């Protein structure tokens, strides 16, 4: 049965139980009703306590715990009121009972206030203003009624207490209505609906109790007592609405989550939308040197990050929030401990669905970073070596090329056929070697420091590339088509190299009468995906990865030329832009090469 109908059935049974005394004699009715008005809040307290232990998730424990405390206070108040008699008549608004009544109201309003902190940002201002207006009208109407009807006794204790209780009842109605609207059929929807009904029953019960008491017409078991019992009874289906197998499993999952959170090997924190730290695990405290009372609800996580890493990290997190993604993202940053020690870390931000909370997992990379620094130095030395050797090779190659050209021009008539052929082979080999050296120089320059990244209009960039290789395009009767491309932050020279290589490859490895290159892109949340499609000879599937390796050629150099370094250069440039590259191709059906670049990439970190 649906939880909503279970609540209604439970309330229907309780209503029959509450109305049953009306069928009894007046003396029996008073006795029975007097017991019932104490038993029902006591029963609600017990049921609420069981639900709290077995079914309620951690985030609701505080609210429900204070709610059930209010029922205990009211049960004690009803007992004290029913056992305090003057000349055999129950005395209204005794000091002992009022203390517990007020304690119950304080508890329920405190419980509602504990939910307001989480709900305030999502409460509809129009609904809130309208409800406050209606509650104010009800309060004013009640005050005017008692003043006009009982103006001679307006200063008596009964009238004052009645008006105070009416205002408290209306506050319960106000808060529960707001949460009822805010939760909108969520996990707490039924809870606040029944609390709203309870507040309404209390309001009318106090109204009639005060009116009948002043007139001397109140008797035990009359309308006010029925309304009070219905108000207390409303809490029972309210608590039962949380007691489902589903909520029990959620509670189990949540408790397992907190256990996992506390015992995971990585330092972990939970933050809210204002970046305030809400929760930490022992591993985090050990790494950073803080105690919980020093940082929880007091410190922003960003204050621990080094200034140079703080702005880009916060900027990226805000962008992720704005697009409402649930995809985790990772960023490296230096963090400073309580003692000022610096750790190189990797921060992974994981967004919790349907909430404003984010879990931040911290991986200490300090030792790995030291190794990376050493490896980076080795790579830089290797790049410098490659650059130097390639550059130094150019001069002897130019000399060999000049001598070979000179011999061919001036002495070819003095050589036999084999000699001329050998000389031609020498010239061709020197040309190929020179191109290989040029490619090595290009590859060594990609990724070198002190390069400028700027916003580039890719439409203008493609036009420049087409103009640079215009002669080659015309010779092959090729067509280059381009859709409307974006602007992006890139290294312009490198990106020109990417498109020039891809366009030339698409035209060169093409046996169509009209080689056609189509350039397009797709706009994703955090990156651009470009595509360069041709109608060429295609690439067998087994070679899709191989072609991105340095100096790999799938076809004879004599037939298509080149050194096989072009796509290796393209891949390295794409990687330098924090992107990836892949292809889709079948032999004889053309090739489409895809690559991505980060939309918010800001150069070397």
XYZ file of C-alpha atoms in Angstrom:
605
model
C 0.000 0.000 0.000
C 1.207 3.537 -0.779
C 2.685 5.385 2.194
C 0.122 8.174 1.785
C -2.806 5.777 2.127
C -1.194 4.012 5.072
C -1.014 7.366 6.855
C -4.649 8.126 6.092
C -5.773 4.702 7.365
C -3.753 5.179 10.571
C -5.311 8.622 11.132
C -8.804 7.254 10.434
C -8.361 4.560 13.106
C -7.085 7.138 15.606
C -10.005 9.457 14.804
C -12.495 6.656 15.570
C -10.630 6.013 18.824
C -10.808 9.700 19.758
C -14.513 10.062 18.891
C -15.536 6.830 20.659
C -15.982 8.522 24.108
C -18.820 10.615 22.652
C -20.919 7.433 22.650
C -20.433 6.943 26.402
C -22.157 8.547 29.376
C -20.966 11.996 30.458
C -18.974 10.717 33.463
C -17.381 7.892 31.493
C -16.693 10.207 28.570
C -14.810 12.676 30.751
C -12.719 9.916 32.345
C -11.959 8.214 29.050
C -11.154 11.467 27.200
C -8.888 12.609 30.030
C -6.831 9.417 29.687
C -6.860 9.562 25.893
C -5.506 13.129 25.731
C -2.478 11.881 27.726
C -2.091 8.455 26.065
C -2.062 9.695 22.438
C 0.962 12.102 22.717
C 2.744 9.416 24.781
C 2.013 6.880 22.027
C 3.213 9.343 19.375
C 6.443 9.802 21.344
C 7.103 6.028 21.460
C 6.321 5.561 17.740
C 8.498 8.547 16.842
C 11.378 7.157 18.890
C 11.167 3.764 17.154
C 11.098 5.454 13.723
C 14.074 7.601 14.717
C 16.136 4.546 15.644
C 15.210 2.324 12.730
C 14.261 4.360 9.682
C 15.433 7.978 9.749
C 18.501 9.098 7.779
C 21.281 10.979 9.498
C 20.295 14.363 8.070
C 16.798 14.050 9.641
C 17.848 12.725 13.050
C 18.139 16.120 14.727
C 14.806 17.405 13.422
C 12.844 14.266 14.273
C 14.569 13.888 17.645
C 13.440 17.352 18.736
C 9.956 16.751 17.285
C 9.377 13.630 19.366
C 10.697 15.472 22.439
C 7.817 17.944 22.039
C 5.335 15.052 22.266
C 6.907 13.882 25.524
C 6.611 17.402 26.961
C 2.958 17.629 25.929
C 2.159 14.193 27.363
C 3.587 15.297 30.738
C 1.665 18.596 30.514
C -1.619 16.786 29.830
C -0.988 14.443 32.756
C -0.269 17.370 35.118
C -3.307 19.280 33.877
C -5.611 16.287 34.279
C -4.413 15.536 37.820
C -4.520 19.108 39.098
C -8.050 19.814 40.305
C -9.625 22.494 42.465
C -12.845 21.357 44.146
C -12.932 18.427 41.763
C -12.664 20.633 38.667
C -9.609 20.764 36.397
C -7.938 24.150 36.755
C -7.034 25.730 33.363
C -3.502 26.923 32.567
C -1.738 25.793 35.707
C 1.880 26.826 36.159
C 3.199 23.237 36.126
C 1.338 22.274 32.961
C 2.184 25.552 31.200
C 5.905 24.954 31.715
C 5.684 21.654 29.815
C 3.277 23.012 27.204
C 5.700 25.835 26.424
C 8.615 23.379 26.441
C 6.760 21.301 23.827
C 6.149 24.349 21.643
C 9.770 25.435 22.032
C 10.910 21.950 20.952
C 8.708 21.753 17.860
C 9.640 25.276 16.744
C 13.319 24.480 17.310
C 12.935 21.349 15.177
C 11.345 23.407 12.405
C 14.080 26.003 12.709
C 16.724 23.318 12.220
C 15.175 22.533 8.811
C 14.972 26.196 7.822
C 18.762 26.448 7.486
C 18.703 23.843 4.699
C 15.496 25.007 3.036
C 15.721 28.806 3.180
C 17.488 29.285 -0.163
C 14.824 27.289 -1.978
C 11.714 28.669 -0.296
C 9.530 30.599 -2.707
C 9.392 34.245 -1.584
C 5.864 34.686 -2.918
C 4.541 31.693 -0.979
C 6.408 32.800 2.135
C 5.026 36.345 1.995
C 1.485 35.099 1.313
C 1.573 32.598 4.170
C 2.940 35.167 6.611
C 0.149 37.509 5.559
C -2.522 34.849 6.123
C -1.047 33.847 9.483
C -0.962 37.488 10.539
C -4.603 37.893 9.541
C -5.543 34.814 11.597
C -3.613 36.129 14.610
C -5.195 39.582 14.340
C -8.671 38.068 13.909
C -8.213 35.911 17.025
C -7.024 38.876 19.080
C -9.893 41.097 17.918
C -12.416 38.364 18.622
C -11.271 37.841 22.205
C -10.990 41.571 22.786
C -14.463 42.351 21.483
C -16.115 39.290 23.038
C -14.345 39.318 26.391
C -13.007 42.884 26.674
C -13.905 43.053 30.349
C -11.646 40.063 31.019
C -8.932 40.803 28.477
C -6.317 41.159 31.165
C -7.110 37.830 32.784
C -4.616 34.944 32.586
C -6.920 32.733 30.504
C -7.182 35.289 27.676
C -3.454 36.051 27.685
C -2.453 32.384 27.651
C -5.015 31.627 24.960
C -3.648 34.333 22.652
C -0.042 33.192 23.260
C -0.913 29.607 22.387
C -2.802 30.725 19.295
C 0.282 32.592 18.033
C 2.457 29.512 18.691
C -0.038 27.323 16.844
C 0.051 29.675 13.868
C 3.849 29.547 13.817
C 3.635 25.747 13.530
C 1.143 26.169 10.687
C 3.403 28.690 8.932
C 6.621 26.636 9.068
C 5.000 23.302 8.248
C 3.142 24.821 5.271
C 6.378 26.273 3.891
C 8.194 22.934 4.188
C 5.180 21.092 2.790
C 5.337 23.282 -0.335
C 9.135 23.273 -0.485
C 9.589 19.478 -0.303
C 7.030 19.003 -3.106
C 6.304 15.301 -2.685
C 9.801 14.464 -1.545
C 10.823 12.332 1.410
C 9.438 14.841 3.970
C 6.288 15.783 2.063
C 3.865 13.721 4.179
C 5.679 14.535 7.419
C 5.109 18.272 7.107
C 1.588 17.762 5.752
C 0.556 15.965 8.947
C 2.403 18.492 11.142
C 0.434 21.195 9.322
C -2.822 19.424 10.220
C -1.622 19.103 13.811
C -0.988 22.858 14.018
C -4.462 23.548 12.629
C -6.086 21.211 15.206
C -4.118 22.881 18.017
C -5.148 26.337 16.808
C -8.871 25.563 16.844
C -8.515 23.531 20.059
C -6.888 26.479 21.869
C -9.422 28.871 20.383
C -12.437 26.933 21.642
C -10.733 26.007 24.914
C -10.116 29.671 25.728
C -13.604 30.732 24.650
C -15.428 27.983 26.587
C -13.218 28.407 29.670
C -13.930 32.148 29.879
C -17.661 31.459 29.521
C -17.451 28.689 32.144
C -18.764 26.124 29.633
C -15.677 23.937 29.216
C -15.959 20.278 30.240
C -13.547 17.358 29.880
C -14.126 15.432 26.690
C -15.748 18.356 24.872
C -14.731 19.786 21.470
C -11.359 21.282 22.573
C -10.204 17.917 23.960
C -11.230 16.182 20.727
C -9.230 18.736 18.718
C -6.183 18.377 21.008
C -6.291 14.592 20.679
C -6.552 14.908 16.880
C -3.585 17.303 16.935
C -1.464 14.839 18.927
C -2.700 11.936 16.803
C -1.558 13.721 13.589
C 2.034 13.171 14.649
C 1.625 9.396 14.515
C 0.980 9.187 10.709
C 3.608 11.946 10.342
C 6.230 9.693 11.929
C 4.943 6.588 10.178
C 5.327 8.363 6.799
C 9.090 8.073 7.311
C 8.925 4.390 8.255
C 9.225 2.531 4.957
C 11.502 -0.216 3.744
C 12.883 2.291 1.240
C 13.772 4.832 3.927
C 15.319 2.049 6.008
C 17.514 1.015 3.089
C 18.434 4.673 2.473
C 19.367 5.011 6.117
C 21.502 1.895 5.840
C 23.174 3.248 2.704
C 23.746 6.636 4.333
C 25.268 5.127 7.455
C 27.469 2.911 5.288
C 28.449 6.031 3.334
C 29.543 7.867 6.483
C 31.440 4.794 7.600
C 33.164 4.671 4.200
C 33.765 8.433 4.363
C 35.526 8.106 7.703
C 37.550 5.015 6.858
C 38.620 5.712 3.296
C 42.355 5.835 2.794
C 42.297 9.293 1.186
C 41.815 12.593 3.047
C 38.241 13.687 2.297
C 36.019 16.644 3.168
C 32.459 17.701 2.402
C 31.740 21.335 1.533
C 28.593 23.385 0.891
C 27.865 25.843 -1.906
C 29.615 28.610 0.039
C 32.788 26.458 0.172
C 32.477 26.041 3.953
C 33.844 22.756 5.297
C 30.981 20.700 6.775
C 32.626 17.346 7.378
C 36.142 15.912 7.504
C 37.558 12.441 7.964
C 40.512 11.478 10.221
C 42.862 11.159 7.239
C 42.263 14.808 6.341
C 42.851 15.934 9.918
C 46.102 13.948 10.028
C 47.331 15.437 6.737
C 46.414 19.061 7.475
C 46.962 19.107 11.244
C 43.553 20.593 12.151
C 41.017 19.476 14.742
C 37.332 19.354 13.726
C 36.331 22.224 16.015
C 38.883 24.478 14.292
C 37.521 24.117 10.760
C 34.020 22.584 10.588
C 31.505 25.351 9.789
C 34.321 27.872 10.332
C 36.817 27.567 7.483
C 36.525 27.615 3.693
C 38.402 24.846 1.895
C 39.880 27.364 -0.573
C 41.805 29.082 2.242
C 44.065 26.028 2.421
C 45.068 26.251 -1.246
C 48.094 28.199 -2.395
C 47.201 31.597 -3.857
C 48.464 30.826 -7.373
C 46.262 27.695 -7.551
C 43.235 29.130 -5.731
C 41.731 31.333 -8.433
C 41.782 28.838 -11.339
C 40.502 26.039 -9.089
C 37.594 28.090 -7.688
C 36.827 29.414 -11.183
C 36.614 25.896 -12.594
C 34.443 24.704 -9.691
C 32.008 27.590 -10.195
C 31.758 26.817 -13.912
C 30.997 23.194 -13.123
C 28.298 24.300 -10.675
C 26.745 26.700 -13.172
C 26.225 24.005 -15.798
C 24.815 21.701 -13.068
C 26.948 18.754 -14.012
C 27.422 15.651 -11.879
C 30.672 14.767 -13.621
C 33.586 14.852 -11.137
C 36.607 16.891 -12.054
C 40.183 16.833 -10.823
C 42.734 19.582 -10.490
C 46.226 19.692 -9.024
C 46.998 22.318 -6.389
C 49.386 23.058 -3.575
C 47.804 23.060 -0.108
C 49.225 24.428 3.117
C 48.845 22.633 6.441
C 48.194 24.286 9.802
C 51.951 24.404 10.451
C 52.673 25.969 7.040
C 53.987 22.810 5.385
C 53.265 22.589 1.628
C 51.837 19.478 -0.034
C 51.377 18.946 -3.753
C 47.926 17.381 -4.132
C 45.327 16.256 -6.618
C 41.826 17.490 -5.674
C 38.816 15.543 -6.988
C 35.455 17.323 -6.678
C 32.413 14.997 -6.696
C 28.930 16.536 -6.798
C 26.241 14.901 -4.629
C 22.978 14.604 -6.644
C 19.984 16.734 -5.557
C 22.009 18.705 -3.040
C 24.350 21.660 -2.732
C 27.122 19.555 -1.232
C 30.423 18.518 -2.810
C 32.837 15.838 -1.652
C 36.491 16.769 -2.120
C 38.995 13.908 -2.124
C 42.644 14.831 -1.667
C 45.528 12.735 -2.945
C 48.981 13.682 -1.695
C 51.312 13.890 -4.705
C 54.311 15.371 -2.923
C 56.599 12.377 -3.459
C 55.357 11.840 -6.996
C 55.824 15.522 -7.747
C 59.481 15.304 -6.814
C 59.887 12.458 -9.297
C 57.952 14.434 -11.923
C 60.274 17.407 -11.459
C 63.265 15.140 -12.063
C 61.557 13.520 -15.058
C 60.601 16.920 -16.427
C 64.206 18.036 -16.226
C 65.293 14.869 -18.073
C 62.638 15.506 -20.752
C 63.749 19.103 -21.097
C 67.342 17.965 -21.483
C 66.191 15.434 -24.074
C 64.217 18.088 -25.924
C 67.179 20.423 -25.835
C 69.414 17.606 -27.103
C 66.968 16.848 -29.932
C 66.737 20.527 -30.809
C 70.520 20.988 -30.739
C 71.318 17.841 -32.735
C 68.596 18.572 -35.276
C 69.753 22.139 -35.634
C 73.430 21.123 -35.970
C 72.562 18.508 -38.594
C 71.085 21.157 -40.872
C 74.447 22.650 -41.816
C 76.206 19.438 -43.017
C 72.990 18.392 -44.778
C 72.904 21.695 -46.635
C 76.547 21.149 -47.660
C 75.859 17.608 -48.884
C 72.777 18.818 -50.756
C 74.747 21.633 -52.405
C 77.575 19.308 -53.434
C 75.155 16.665 -54.748
C 73.271 19.297 -56.741
C 76.575 20.700 -58.063
C 77.782 17.230 -59.133
C 74.488 16.453 -60.815
C 74.469 19.720 -62.722
C 78.113 19.847 -63.833
C 79.265 16.241 -63.999
C 76.199 14.154 -64.919
C 77.354 14.070 -68.588
C 80.661 12.561 -67.481
C 79.034 9.740 -65.540
C 77.530 6.514 -66.741
C 73.869 5.590 -66.217
C 74.493 3.953 -62.809
C 76.450 6.963 -61.569
C 73.618 9.342 -62.475
C 71.121 7.059 -60.757
C 73.258 6.915 -57.614
C 73.556 10.688 -57.631
C 69.776 11.060 -57.938
C 69.360 8.678 -54.998
C 71.805 10.790 -53.000
C 69.896 14.007 -53.731
C 66.571 12.333 -52.828
C 67.965 10.884 -49.609
C 69.445 14.221 -48.544
C 66.064 15.883 -49.218
C 64.281 13.242 -47.135
C 66.864 13.544 -44.369
C 66.443 17.321 -44.363
C 62.667 16.931 -44.032
C 63.132 14.454 -41.162
C 65.378 16.939 -39.367
C 62.797 19.697 -39.914
C 60.090 17.454 -38.437
C 62.294 16.664 -35.446
C 62.844 20.386 -34.900
C 59.092 21.029 -35.102
C 58.372 18.197 -32.656
C 60.999 19.449 -30.193
C 59.560 22.976 -30.282
C 56.032 21.791 -29.348
C 55.695 21.962 -25.574
C 58.663 24.249 -25.028
C 58.188 27.020 -22.463
C 57.528 30.709 -23.085
C 54.883 30.235 -25.745
C 51.902 32.543 -25.998
C 48.318 31.328 -25.785
C 45.658 33.668 -27.117
C 42.039 33.624 -28.240
C 41.954 32.654 -31.898
C 39.047 32.727 -34.359
C 39.272 29.304 -36.003
C 37.461 30.544 -39.118
C 40.258 33.041 -39.744
C 42.883 30.421 -38.856
C 41.513 27.951 -41.464
C 41.476 30.721 -44.084
C 45.171 31.366 -43.377
C 45.991 27.656 -43.663
C 44.104 27.352 -46.976
C 45.914 30.411 -48.331
C 49.311 28.976 -47.286
C 48.710 25.706 -49.177
C 46.567 27.182 -51.947
C 48.914 25.972 -54.708
C 48.800 22.373 -53.404
C 44.978 22.498 -53.175
C 44.609 23.758 -56.749
C 47.057 21.203 -58.142
C 44.945 18.401 -56.690
C 41.594 20.019 -57.622
C 40.644 19.779 -53.939
C 37.837 21.470 -52.001
C 38.040 22.544 -48.349
C 34.680 23.103 -46.626
C 34.409 24.715 -43.213
C 31.413 25.235 -40.913
C 31.144 28.197 -38.550
C 33.922 27.494 -36.026
C 34.398 28.986 -32.523
C 37.022 31.150 -30.875
C 39.251 29.340 -28.384
C 42.350 29.854 -26.286
C 45.197 28.146 -28.184
C 48.770 28.497 -29.369
C 48.037 29.811 -32.849
C 51.187 28.595 -34.661
C 50.786 25.080 -33.313
C 47.095 24.970 -34.172
C 47.835 26.088 -37.743
C 50.276 23.184 -37.931
C 47.500 20.792 -36.808
C 45.022 21.823 -39.483
C 47.660 22.130 -42.194
C 48.859 18.576 -41.573
C 45.332 17.154 -41.420
C 44.142 18.978 -44.559
C 47.251 18.022 -46.535
C 46.946 14.380 -45.455
C 43.285 14.308 -46.447
C 44.174 15.601 -49.917
C 47.399 13.613 -50.376
C 45.984 10.207 -49.406
C 43.043 10.560 -51.761
C 42.305 9.003 -55.144
C 39.067 10.933 -55.724
C 38.883 13.282 -58.774
C 37.820 16.000 -56.316
C 39.374 15.465 -52.881
C 37.004 17.057 -50.348
C 37.878 18.095 -46.788
C 35.070 19.018 -44.362
C 35.969 20.741 -41.084
C 33.387 20.935 -38.279
C 33.090 21.058 -34.520
C 30.803 20.177 -31.593
C 30.392 22.424 -28.562
C 30.516 20.444 -25.305
C 30.271 21.841 -21.767
C 33.983 21.923 -21.088
C 35.695 21.317 -24.394
C 35.430 21.742 -28.156
C 35.511 18.661 -30.363
C 36.818 19.314 -33.898
C 36.533 16.968 -36.871
C 38.423 16.872 -40.176
C 36.705 14.543 -42.659
C 37.994 13.486 -46.084
C 36.800 11.241 -48.913
C 40.191 9.577 -49.329
C 41.517 6.034 -49.386
C 40.797 5.370 -45.699
C 42.833 3.525 -43.074
C 42.435 -0.137 -42.064
C 41.247 -0.528 -38.468
C 44.404 -2.309 -37.304
C 46.448 0.822 -38.095
C 44.247 3.390 -36.273
C 46.632 3.707 -33.333
C 49.852 3.120 -35.215
C 49.572 6.156 -37.468
C 50.042 8.558 -34.536
C 53.522 7.172 -33.810
C 56.622 9.057 -34.917
C 57.897 8.265 -38.452
C 55.176 5.636 -39.037
C 54.129 5.352 -42.677
C 51.449 2.975 -43.979
C 52.201 3.634 -47.657
C 55.421 3.706 -49.704
C 57.320 6.968 -49.442
C 57.952 6.871 -53.189
C 54.200 6.917 -53.833
C 52.927 9.468 -51.310
C 56.077 11.157 -49.943
C 56.383 12.559 -46.417
C 58.273 11.342 -43.369
C 55.474 9.937 -41.202
C 55.974 12.565 -38.484
C 52.943 14.738 -39.290
C 50.337 12.998 -37.131
C 52.838 12.511 -34.287
C 53.294 16.308 -34.276
C 49.519 16.817 -34.410
C 49.007 14.481 -31.435
C 51.640 16.239 -29.341
C 50.101 19.659 -30.057
C 46.638 18.389 -29.091
C 48.027 16.930 -25.850
C 49.618 20.285 -25.057
C 46.092 21.753 -25.263
C 44.818 19.193 -22.719
C 42.932 17.357 -25.469
C 42.706 13.954 -27.075
C 42.797 12.706 -30.683
C 41.291 9.680 -32.435
C 39.899 8.698 -35.817
C 37.029 6.913 -37.526
C 37.941 5.291 -40.832
C 37.415 2.323 -43.109
C 39.591 1.361 -46.019
C 38.198 2.895 -49.198
C 35.568 4.977 -47.349
C 37.481 8.025 -46.214
C 38.730 9.131 -42.815
C 37.467 11.460 -40.075
C 39.995 12.591 -37.494
C 38.589 14.014 -34.244
C 40.437 15.994 -31.616
C 39.464 18.015 -28.558
C 40.803 21.054 -26.733
C 39.737 22.262 -23.295
C 37.362 25.196 -23.493
C 38.787 26.862 -20.371
C 42.402 25.851 -20.891
C 44.732 28.635 -19.721
C 48.127 27.347 -20.768
C 50.814 25.696 -18.702
C 49.941 25.288 -15.043
